[in-house]
Amino acid sequence: MAESKSRREFLSDTFSAFGAFAVGSALSTLGERVALGEMAKQSFPLIPTKDEATGLPLLKLPEGFRYISYGWTGDEMSDGQPTPPAHDGMGVIAKSGSQLLLTRNHEMSNPGPAFNFKDGEPFDRSATGGCTQLTFDTERERWVSAYGAISGTVRNCAGGVTPWGSWLTCEESDASTADGNDIAHFEQDHGWVFEVPAEGTATAKPIKDMGRFVHEAVAIDRKTGYVYLTEDQRQSGLYRFRPTKPGQLAEGGVLEIAEVVGQPDLRGGFQNGASFPVRWHKISNPRLELTAAGTKPETVFEQGKKLGGSTFSRLEGCWYGNGLIYFDATDGGAAKAGQIWQFDPQNQTVTLLYESRDKRVLNMPDNLCVSPQGGLILCEDNDYEGEDPLPQRLLTLTKDGRLNNFAENNIVLNGEQNGLTGSFVDKEWAGSTFSPDGKWLFANIQTPGVTFAITGPWNDFLR
């Protein structure tokens, strides 16, 4: 499936860096609009749109858009196994002709037998999480295949695409065999990052120097090879991994936490456009190895906080573009509705691009991605805390700084798909990622677990 390394590097840069040129200015413009009292608008009505695979109106989309569902929980994959549930982070990692290869996370935390994958051995035979790989043919406009890619992991939430054509999958858990099995009877400690190649077999060996904590997503700076990592906790840090050999992460490196100078806590109350210098502190025990008999080691965040590391709230989505790192704090901000941040590696500054003041405008952005056209896609994973809920949404941020609702979850089933029943409209979006040419958006709805390929007149939304 995968093409040469140089081609894969071009592929990765195409959908991460091309089009990102205008994103920073777009987000800044959005902040200015909000400051002037202009809220997000629904530029195009969303209408129930039938899925070309099932005939069901699973999504609400603007006129002119269409989609194809695939890989429902329980569907038989090409390797004979049922599709695992809890679809989450996802990325396009390789291209061969008109066929794209995507790697998809499955955020499973329950104990149980691990599924199989490509002649490999599960990391933990008692863990049900992992990744599957999917092939989509853009010319024939159809899904082709799916199979297990790595298994025996826990809560594979998000991750990120590498420039060399692989997927880094992150465990959103630090469950331990030493926890008294309060969580599950796992055979291994968890809380790691794993690499899933586009070709060959994943080793299912954790990259331990990248730290053992409640991971979420990663983004790689193409200029330095440094990896930026987010942490999904109420008190969380922004981390940087400096590999000993860029592109060979398993060879080890140094993990550091960000200190936003003068700002020990960034969980709310800032104006859009606020910018601060950043410095970094080395984490001395990223693997959480025991330092003394019977003494539980400090967490990565606890170590970093003592060194001056700054506190964010639930850092989730993370993406590289135009030499910048974009990331979000899902429930950051005074309204606990979310913040979008930008880190500039060259100038070592972090900037609050947008803080949502109203949950009805933007509520708890999770996964995010940059499109080749230059807009930004935000996946909601919202919580209205007693308010009348809205269906979960995909939102677009255009290059001229306008926030629009692009899609709504409209899944209501009566047994049509693998016996699934009920309303799932309040279940989260995840895994947004574009084809290199920007014509197809791939995204998941985590529950009941399904993947979509969406296409249409993107220039009307992202230009």
Short mmCIF file of C-alpha atoms in Angstrom, two decimals:
data_model
loop_
_atom_site.label_atom_id
_atom_site.label_comp_id
_atom_site.label_asym_id
_atom_site.label_seq_id
_atom_site.Cartn_x
_atom_site.Cartn_y
_atom_site.Cartn_z
CA MET A 1 0.00 0.00 0.00
CA ALA A 2 2.61 2.55 1.03
CA GLU A 3 4.70 4.36 -1.53
CA SER A 4 8.30 5.53 -1.20
CA LYS A 5 9.38 7.50 1.84
CA SER A 6 9.74 10.71 -0.15
CA ARG A 7 6.20 10.27 -1.48
CA ARG A 8 4.86 9.60 1.98
CA GLU A 9 6.57 12.70 3.32
CA PHE A 10 4.91 14.74 0.55
CA LEU A 11 1.58 13.14 1.36
CA SER A 12 1.86 13.96 5.04
CA ASP A 13 2.95 17.53 4.44
CA THR A 14 0.16 18.02 1.91
CA PHE A 15 -2.64 17.48 4.35
CA SER A 16 -0.91 18.98 7.36
CA ALA A 17 0.94 22.01 6.02
CA PHE A 18 -0.65 22.99 2.70
CA GLY A 19 -3.55 25.33 3.32
CA ALA A 20 -2.56 25.95 6.92
CA PHE A 21 -1.02 29.27 5.90
CA ALA A 22 -4.23 31.15 6.53
CA VAL A 23 -5.44 29.30 9.59
CA GLY A 24 -3.65 31.46 12.15
CA SER A 25 -5.05 34.66 10.68
CA ALA A 26 -8.47 33.06 10.38
CA LEU A 27 -8.59 32.17 14.05
CA SER A 28 -7.35 35.61 15.02
CA THR A 29 -10.04 37.17 12.84
CA LEU A 30 -12.65 35.00 14.50
CA GLY A 31 -11.50 36.23 17.89
CA GLU A 32 -11.89 39.82 16.71
CA ARG A 33 -15.40 39.11 15.42
CA VAL A 34 -16.45 37.57 18.74
CA ALA A 35 -14.95 40.47 20.65
CA LEU A 36 -17.15 42.79 18.59
CA GLY A 37 -20.22 40.77 19.47
CA GLU A 38 -20.50 38.81 16.23
CA MET A 39 -21.30 35.18 16.97
CA ALA A 40 -21.02 32.13 14.75
CA LYS A 41 -23.65 31.94 12.04
CA GLN A 42 -25.30 29.08 10.19
CA SER A 43 -24.49 30.15 6.65
CA PHE A 44 -26.08 27.09 5.01
CA PRO A 45 -29.07 25.09 6.26
CA LEU A 46 -28.34 21.51 7.30
CA ILE A 47 -30.70 18.92 5.85
CA PRO A 48 -31.07 15.19 6.56
CA THR A 49 -28.95 13.45 3.92
CA LYS A 50 -29.17 9.77 3.03
CA ASP A 51 -26.10 7.60 3.35
CA GLU A 52 -25.07 6.08 0.00
CA ALA A 53 -24.24 2.77 1.74
CA THR A 54 -27.34 2.20 3.91
CA GLY A 55 -29.93 4.64 2.54
CA LEU A 56 -30.45 5.99 6.06
CA PRO A 57 -30.38 9.75 6.89
CA LEU A 58 -27.52 9.40 9.37
CA LEU A 59 -26.16 12.95 9.00
CA LYS A 60 -27.43 16.45 8.43
CA LEU A 61 -25.27 18.23 5.87
CA PRO A 62 -25.43 21.30 3.63
CA GLU A 63 -26.97 20.82 0.22
CA GLY A 64 -24.53 19.34 -2.28
CA PHE A 65 -22.65 17.15 0.20
CA ARG A 66 -22.88 13.37 0.23
CA TYR A 67 -21.27 10.56 2.20
CA ILE A 68 -20.58 6.85 2.45
CA SER A 69 -20.60 4.98 5.77
CA TYR A 70 -18.34 2.03 6.53
CA GLY A 71 -16.96 -0.08 9.32
CA TRP A 72 -19.89 -0.18 11.72
CA THR A 73 -19.25 -1.82 15.07
CA GLY A 74 -19.64 -5.56 14.51
CA ASP A 75 -19.20 -5.50 10.72
CA GLU A 76 -16.94 -8.29 9.53
CA MET A 77 -13.54 -6.94 8.47
CA SER A 78 -11.40 -8.29 5.64
CA ASP A 79 -9.43 -10.42 8.12
CA GLY A 80 -12.61 -12.13 9.33
CA GLN A 81 -12.86 -10.33 12.66
CA PRO A 82 -15.74 -8.10 13.79
CA THR A 83 -15.05 -4.38 13.70
CA PRO A 84 -14.19 -3.21 17.25
CA PRO A 85 -16.37 -0.48 18.80
CA ALA A 86 -15.58 3.03 20.08
CA HIS A 87 -14.15 4.60 16.90
CA ASP A 88 -11.94 7.58 17.79
CA GLY A 89 -8.83 9.32 16.38
CA MET A 90 -7.88 8.61 12.77
CA GLY A 91 -5.45 9.71 10.08
CA VAL A 92 -4.52 9.14 6.44
CA ILE A 93 -1.01 7.65 6.52
CA ALA A 94 -0.30 6.38 2.98
CA LYS A 95 -1.41 6.58 -0.64
CA SER A 96 -1.03 4.16 -3.56
CA GLY A 97 -2.59 5.33 -6.79
CA SER A 98 -6.16 6.28 -5.94
CA GLN A 99 -6.22 4.25 -2.72
CA LEU A 100 -5.72 5.86 0.68
CA LEU A 101 -4.77 4.00 3.84
CA LEU A 102 -6.25 5.26 7.11
CA THR A 103 -5.49 4.12 10.64
CA ARG A 104 -8.38 4.31 13.11
CA ASN A 105 -8.26 4.14 16.91
CA HIS A 106 -10.69 2.19 19.10
CA GLU A 107 -11.07 3.69 22.57
CA MET A 108 -11.81 0.49 24.48
CA SER A 109 -11.02 0.27 28.19
CA ASN A 110 -12.88 -2.86 29.30
CA PRO A 111 -10.81 -5.97 30.00
CA GLY A 112 -11.22 -8.92 27.66
CA PRO A 113 -9.43 -10.83 24.94
CA ALA A 114 -7.40 -8.70 22.54
CA PHE A 115 -8.30 -8.86 18.86
CA ASN A 116 -5.78 -10.10 16.29
CA PHE A 117 -3.67 -8.05 13.91
CA LYS A 118 -1.42 -8.70 10.92
CA ASP A 119 0.77 -11.55 12.22
CA GLY A 120 1.59 -9.55 15.36
CA GLU A 121 1.23 -10.20 19.07
CA PRO A 122 -1.03 -8.04 21.27
CA PHE A 123 0.74 -5.79 23.75
CA ASP A 124 -1.58 -7.03 26.52
CA ARG A 125 -3.75 -10.10 25.92
CA SER A 126 -6.30 -8.77 28.44
CA ALA A 127 -6.82 -5.34 26.81
CA THR A 128 -9.42 -4.75 24.11
CA GLY A 129 -8.24 -1.45 22.59
CA GLY A 130 -6.17 -0.97 19.46
CA CYS A 131 -6.27 0.23 15.87
CA THR A 132 -7.70 -0.94 12.58
CA GLN A 133 -6.60 0.08 9.10
CA LEU A 134 -9.01 0.99 6.32
CA THR A 135 -8.57 1.48 2.58
CA PHE A 136 -10.65 3.95 0.59
CA ASP A 137 -10.51 4.35 -3.20
CA THR A 138 -11.03 8.01 -4.12
CA GLU A 139 -11.40 7.28 -7.85
CA ARG A 140 -14.00 4.54 -7.48
CA GLU A 141 -15.51 6.37 -4.49
CA ARG A 142 -15.83 3.32 -2.30
CA TRP A 143 -14.41 1.64 0.77
CA VAL A 144 -12.21 -1.34 -0.05
CA SER A 145 -11.01 -3.16 3.08
CA ALA A 146 -10.37 -3.10 6.82
CA TYR A 147 -8.25 -5.20 9.18
CA GLY A 148 -6.65 -5.19 12.62
CA ALA A 149 -3.42 -3.15 12.87
CA ILE A 150 -2.38 -3.25 16.56
CA SER A 151 -4.10 -4.57 19.67
CA GLY A 152 -3.82 -5.20 23.39
CA THR A 153 -3.86 -1.52 24.29
CA VAL A 154 -6.23 0.59 26.42
CA ARG A 155 -8.34 3.61 25.46
CA ASN A 156 -6.70 4.44 22.14
CA CYS A 157 -8.11 7.94 22.00
CA ALA A 158 -6.28 10.12 19.50
CA GLY A 159 -2.74 10.22 18.14
CA GLY A 160 -1.18 11.68 15.04
CA VAL A 161 0.29 11.10 11.59
CA THR A 162 4.08 11.09 11.16
CA PRO A 163 5.92 12.65 8.19
CA TRP A 164 7.38 9.24 7.34
CA GLY A 165 3.99 7.57 6.86
CA SER A 166 2.87 5.94 10.10
CA TRP A 167 0.36 6.54 12.87
CA LEU A 168 1.17 7.24 16.53
CA THR A 169 -1.65 5.86 18.66
CA CYS A 170 -2.00 7.12 22.24
CA GLU A 171 -3.40 5.40 25.32
CA GLU A 172 -5.69 7.67 27.32
CA SER A 173 -5.06 5.67 30.48
CA ASP A 174 -2.30 5.07 32.99
CA ALA A 175 -3.79 1.83 34.32
CA SER A 176 -1.18 -0.28 36.06
CA THR A 177 -0.74 -3.89 37.07
CA ALA A 178 0.23 -2.46 40.47
CA ASP A 179 -3.12 -0.71 40.99
CA GLY A 180 -4.58 -3.68 42.80
CA ASN A 181 -6.52 -4.43 39.62
CA ASP A 182 -9.15 -1.87 40.61
CA ILE A 183 -9.65 -1.09 36.92
CA ALA A 184 -9.02 -4.42 35.23
CA HIS A 185 -6.80 -7.46 35.31
CA PHE A 186 -4.29 -6.14 32.84
CA GLU A 187 -1.03 -7.95 32.21
CA GLN A 188 0.94 -4.80 31.36
CA ASP A 189 1.21 -1.22 32.57
CA HIS A 190 -0.52 1.22 30.23
CA GLY A 191 -0.28 4.91 29.36
CA TRP A 192 2.02 4.72 26.34
CA VAL A 193 2.39 5.82 22.72
CA PHE A 194 2.77 3.14 20.02
CA GLU A 195 3.73 3.43 16.35
CA VAL A 196 1.63 1.75 13.66
CA PRO A 197 3.35 1.48 10.25
CA ALA A 198 1.66 1.78 6.88
CA GLU A 199 3.31 -1.43 5.76
CA GLY A 200 4.56 -4.48 7.62
CA THR A 201 3.51 -5.41 11.14
CA ALA A 202 3.30 -3.15 14.18
CA THR A 203 5.63 -4.23 16.97
CA ALA A 204 3.17 -3.34 19.75
CA LYS A 205 6.15 -2.04 21.71
CA PRO A 206 5.57 1.21 23.59
CA ILE A 207 7.81 4.23 23.02
CA LYS A 208 8.49 4.57 26.72
CA ASP A 209 10.58 7.73 26.64
CA MET A 210 7.50 9.58 25.35
CA GLY A 211 6.10 9.17 28.84
CA ARG A 212 3.51 7.17 30.70
CA PHE A 213 0.45 9.33 31.31
CA VAL A 214 -3.12 9.91 30.11
CA HIS A 215 -2.19 10.65 26.50
CA GLU A 216 -4.48 12.23 23.92
CA ALA A 217 -2.92 13.47 20.66
CA VAL A 218 0.44 14.24 19.05
CA ALA A 219 1.76 16.52 16.32
CA ILE A 220 5.25 16.48 14.81
CA ASP A 221 7.16 19.62 13.87
CA ARG A 222 8.42 18.92 10.34
CA LYS A 223 11.44 21.20 10.80
CA THR A 224 12.89 19.68 13.97
CA GLY A 225 11.24 16.29 14.30
CA TYR A 226 10.09 17.23 17.80
CA VAL A 227 6.81 15.63 18.92
CA TYR A 228 4.22 17.69 20.80
CA LEU A 229 1.85 15.75 23.06
CA THR A 230 -1.42 16.62 24.81
CA GLU A 231 -2.82 15.16 28.03
CA ASP A 232 -6.54 14.67 28.74
CA GLN A 233 -6.90 15.43 32.45
CA ARG A 234 -8.61 18.21 34.40
CA GLN A 235 -5.09 19.30 35.29
CA SER A 236 -2.90 18.57 32.30
CA GLY A 237 0.30 19.66 30.65
CA LEU A 238 1.56 20.36 27.15
CA TYR A 239 4.61 18.19 26.45
CA ARG A 240 7.48 18.06 23.97
CA PHE A 241 9.50 14.97 23.06
CA ARG A 242 12.93 15.60 21.58
CA PRO A 243 13.96 12.33 19.92
CA THR A 244 17.57 11.22 19.95
CA LYS A 245 17.19 10.43 16.25
CA PRO A 246 14.39 12.36 14.51
CA GLY A 247 12.14 9.94 12.68
CA GLN A 248 13.28 7.03 14.85
CA LEU A 249 11.21 7.59 17.96
CA ALA A 250 11.84 4.13 19.41
CA GLU A 251 15.52 5.09 19.82
CA GLY A 252 14.53 7.27 22.77
CA GLY A 253 14.74 10.93 23.65
CA VAL A 254 13.87 13.58 26.22
CA LEU A 255 10.35 14.45 27.45
CA GLU A 256 9.68 18.01 28.60
CA ILE A 257 6.73 20.00 29.96
CA ALA A 258 5.84 23.53 28.87
CA GLU A 259 5.98 26.43 31.28
CA VAL A 260 3.96 29.36 30.01
CA VAL A 261 5.97 32.11 31.63
CA GLY A 262 3.99 34.05 34.22
CA GLN A 263 0.88 31.89 33.71
CA PRO A 264 0.82 28.83 36.00
CA ASP A 265 -2.84 28.14 35.17
CA LEU A 266 -4.38 28.69 31.70
CA ARG A 267 -7.77 27.10 32.22
CA GLY A 268 -9.83 30.24 31.70
CA GLY A 269 -10.31 33.97 31.78
CA PHE A 270 -8.05 35.09 28.91
CA GLN A 271 -8.77 37.36 26.01
CA ASN A 272 -8.52 36.00 22.48
CA GLY A 273 -5.11 36.84 21.10
CA ALA A 274 -3.34 36.71 24.47
CA SER A 275 0.22 35.49 23.86
CA PHE A 276 2.92 34.33 26.26
CA PRO A 277 6.51 33.07 26.09
CA VAL A 278 7.20 29.40 26.73
CA ARG A 279 10.14 27.53 28.21
CA TRP A 280 10.60 23.81 28.76
CA HIS A 281 11.58 21.57 31.67
CA LYS A 282 12.90 18.02 31.47
CA ILE A 283 10.83 15.25 33.05
CA SER A 284 13.28 13.09 34.96
CA ASN A 285 11.14 9.96 35.27
CA PRO A 286 8.84 9.81 32.21
CA ARG A 287 8.40 6.02 32.49
CA LEU A 288 7.21 6.25 36.13
CA GLU A 289 9.81 3.74 37.22
CA LEU A 290 9.92 2.89 40.93
CA THR A 291 12.61 4.93 42.64
CA ALA A 292 12.32 3.21 46.02
CA ALA A 293 10.68 0.04 47.26
CA GLY A 294 7.02 0.63 48.12
CA THR A 295 7.08 4.26 46.93
CA LYS A 296 4.64 5.20 44.19
CA PRO A 297 6.34 7.52 41.68
CA GLU A 298 4.97 10.98 40.97
CA THR A 299 2.95 11.28 37.78
CA VAL A 300 4.49 13.00 34.77
CA PHE A 301 2.31 16.05 35.41
CA GLU A 302 3.22 16.17 39.12
CA GLN A 303 6.90 16.08 38.21
CA GLY A 304 6.43 18.82 35.64
CA LYS A 305 4.33 21.04 37.90
CA LYS A 306 7.08 21.09 40.53
CA LEU A 307 9.47 22.33 37.85
CA GLY A 308 7.17 25.19 36.85
CA GLY A 309 5.01 23.50 34.23
CA SER A 310 1.72 25.28 33.47
CA THR A 311 -1.74 23.78 33.92
CA PHE A 312 -4.25 23.43 31.09
CA SER A 313 -7.66 21.76 31.23
CA ARG A 314 -8.18 18.60 29.19
CA LEU A 315 -5.86 19.11 26.25
CA GLU A 316 -7.09 17.01 23.34
CA GLY A 317 -6.81 17.66 19.58
CA CYS A 318 -3.36 18.54 18.21
CA TRP A 319 -2.27 19.25 14.60
CA TYR A 320 0.78 20.64 12.80
CA GLY A 321 0.53 23.23 10.01
CA ASN A 322 2.68 25.99 8.52
CA GLY A 323 5.36 25.54 11.17
CA LEU A 324 2.83 25.89 14.00
CA ILE A 325 1.17 23.51 16.44
CA TYR A 326 -2.59 23.90 16.95
CA PHE A 327 -4.23 22.28 19.98
CA ASP A 328 -7.40 22.63 22.00
CA ALA A 329 -8.47 22.48 25.62
CA THR A 330 -11.83 20.74 25.52
CA ASP A 331 -13.39 22.36 28.58
CA GLY A 332 -11.01 25.27 28.99
CA GLY A 333 -12.22 28.83 29.39
CA ALA A 334 -14.55 30.71 31.68
CA ALA A 335 -17.61 29.02 30.14
CA LYS A 336 -15.86 25.60 30.15
CA ALA A 337 -16.80 25.44 26.47
CA GLY A 338 -13.32 25.13 25.00
CA GLN A 339 -10.18 26.96 23.96
CA ILE A 340 -8.11 26.78 20.77
CA TRP A 341 -4.39 27.44 21.20
CA GLN A 342 -1.45 27.93 18.87
CA PHE A 343 2.19 27.19 19.73
CA ASP A 344 4.94 28.78 17.64
CA PRO A 345 8.08 26.60 17.88
CA GLN A 346 10.30 29.21 16.24
CA ASN A 347 9.36 32.07 18.56
CA GLN A 348 8.56 29.83 21.54
CA THR A 349 5.21 31.47 22.23
CA VAL A 350 1.72 30.17 22.90
CA THR A 351 -1.33 32.17 21.82
CA LEU A 352 -5.00 31.81 22.73
CA LEU A 353 -6.66 32.02 19.34
CA TYR A 354 -10.23 31.47 20.44
CA GLU A 355 -12.09 30.87 23.69
CA SER A 356 -15.75 29.89 23.33
CA ARG A 357 -18.01 32.07 25.45
CA ASP A 358 -21.21 30.24 24.51
CA LYS A 359 -21.74 26.47 24.39
CA ARG A 360 -24.38 26.90 21.72
CA VAL A 361 -21.73 28.37 19.43
CA LEU A 362 -18.88 25.94 20.10
CA ASN A 363 -19.01 23.38 22.89
CA MET A 364 -16.02 21.29 23.91
CA PRO A 365 -13.94 20.81 20.74
CA ASP A 366 -12.06 17.51 20.82
CA ASN A 367 -10.26 16.21 17.72
CA LEU A 368 -9.31 18.85 15.15
CA CYS A 369 -7.59 18.95 11.79
CA VAL A 370 -6.47 21.39 9.10
CA SER A 371 -7.76 20.97 5.57
CA PRO A 372 -5.69 21.43 2.40
CA GLN A 373 -8.03 24.30 1.49
CA GLY A 374 -6.98 26.16 4.61
CA GLY A 375 -9.96 25.81 6.93
CA LEU A 376 -10.14 24.01 10.23
CA ILE A 377 -12.47 21.17 11.26
CA LEU A 378 -13.52 20.88 14.91
CA CYS A 379 -15.15 17.75 16.36
CA GLU A 380 -17.50 18.34 19.28
CA ASP A 381 -17.63 16.08 22.33
CA ASN A 382 -19.97 18.21 24.34
CA ASP A 383 -21.65 18.25 27.74
CA TYR A 384 -24.47 20.71 28.36
CA GLU A 385 -24.71 19.94 32.10
CA GLY A 386 -28.49 19.93 32.40
CA GLU A 387 -29.25 22.22 29.47
CA ASP A 388 -31.26 20.98 26.50
CA PRO A 389 -28.61 19.19 24.45
CA LEU A 390 -27.89 19.79 20.81
CA PRO A 391 -26.90 17.02 18.41
CA GLN A 392 -23.14 16.66 18.28
CA ARG A 393 -21.63 18.76 15.49
CA LEU A 394 -18.71 19.12 13.15
CA LEU A 395 -17.81 22.79 12.77
CA THR A 396 -15.69 24.51 10.15
CA LEU A 397 -13.54 27.55 10.65
CA THR A 398 -13.08 29.28 7.29
CA LYS A 399 -10.01 31.17 6.15
CA ASP A 400 -11.87 34.45 6.56
CA GLY A 401 -12.50 33.63 10.21
CA ARG A 402 -16.10 32.41 10.20
CA LEU A 403 -17.31 29.56 12.37
CA ASN A 404 -20.08 27.45 10.80
CA ASN A 405 -21.94 24.30 11.69
CA PHE A 406 -21.03 21.86 8.94
CA ALA A 407 -22.61 18.57 10.04
CA GLU A 408 -24.91 17.19 12.71
CA ASN A 409 -25.14 13.67 14.04
CA ASN A 410 -28.58 12.40 13.01
CA ILE A 411 -28.19 8.69 13.80
CA VAL A 412 -31.41 7.03 14.97
CA LEU A 413 -31.53 3.26 14.42
CA ASN A 414 -34.21 0.61 14.65
CA GLY A 415 -32.09 -2.47 14.14
CA GLU A 416 -31.10 -1.75 10.52
CA GLN A 417 -27.36 -2.02 11.29
CA ASN A 418 -26.22 -5.08 13.23
CA GLY A 419 -29.27 -4.92 15.47
CA LEU A 420 -28.37 -1.50 16.88
CA THR A 421 -31.31 0.50 18.22
CA GLY A 422 -31.87 3.92 19.74
CA SER A 423 -30.96 7.55 19.22
CA PHE A 424 -27.26 8.33 19.02
CA VAL A 425 -27.50 12.00 18.05
CA ASP A 426 -25.71 13.08 21.25
CA LYS A 427 -22.65 10.88 20.64
CA GLU A 428 -19.32 12.45 19.81
CA TRP A 429 -17.58 13.07 16.53
CA ALA A 430 -13.92 12.05 16.28
CA GLY A 431 -11.06 11.32 13.90
CA SER A 432 -11.51 14.08 11.32
CA THR A 433 -8.87 13.90 8.60
CA PHE A 434 -8.78 14.94 4.94
CA SER A 435 -7.59 13.23 1.79
CA PRO A 436 -4.44 14.95 0.43
CA ASP A 437 -6.41 16.62 -2.37
CA GLY A 438 -8.95 17.97 0.11
CA LYS A 439 -11.93 16.38 -1.64
CA TRP A 440 -12.83 13.84 1.05
CA LEU A 441 -13.26 14.33 4.77
CA PHE A 442 -13.11 11.17 6.84
CA ALA A 443 -14.65 11.21 10.33
CA ASN A 444 -16.08 8.88 12.96
CA ILE A 445 -19.02 8.93 15.30
CA GLN A 446 -17.76 7.02 18.31
CA THR A 447 -21.06 5.42 19.32
CA PRO A 448 -22.55 3.27 17.86
CA GLY A 449 -19.21 3.25 16.01
CA VAL A 450 -19.13 4.14 12.30
CA THR A 451 -16.79 5.87 9.84
CA PHE A 452 -17.87 8.31 7.12
CA ALA A 453 -16.28 9.52 3.90
CA ILE A 454 -17.83 12.93 3.12
CA THR A 455 -17.43 14.96 -0.06
CA GLY A 456 -18.97 18.05 -1.65
CA PRO A 457 -18.32 21.71 -2.53
CA TRP A 458 -15.66 22.35 0.11
CA ASN A 459 -14.61 25.70 -1.29
CA ASP A 460 -17.94 27.12 -0.16
CA PHE A 461 -17.03 26.29 3.44
CA LEU A 462 -13.28 26.38 3.82
CA ARG A 463 -11.99 29.04 1.45
#
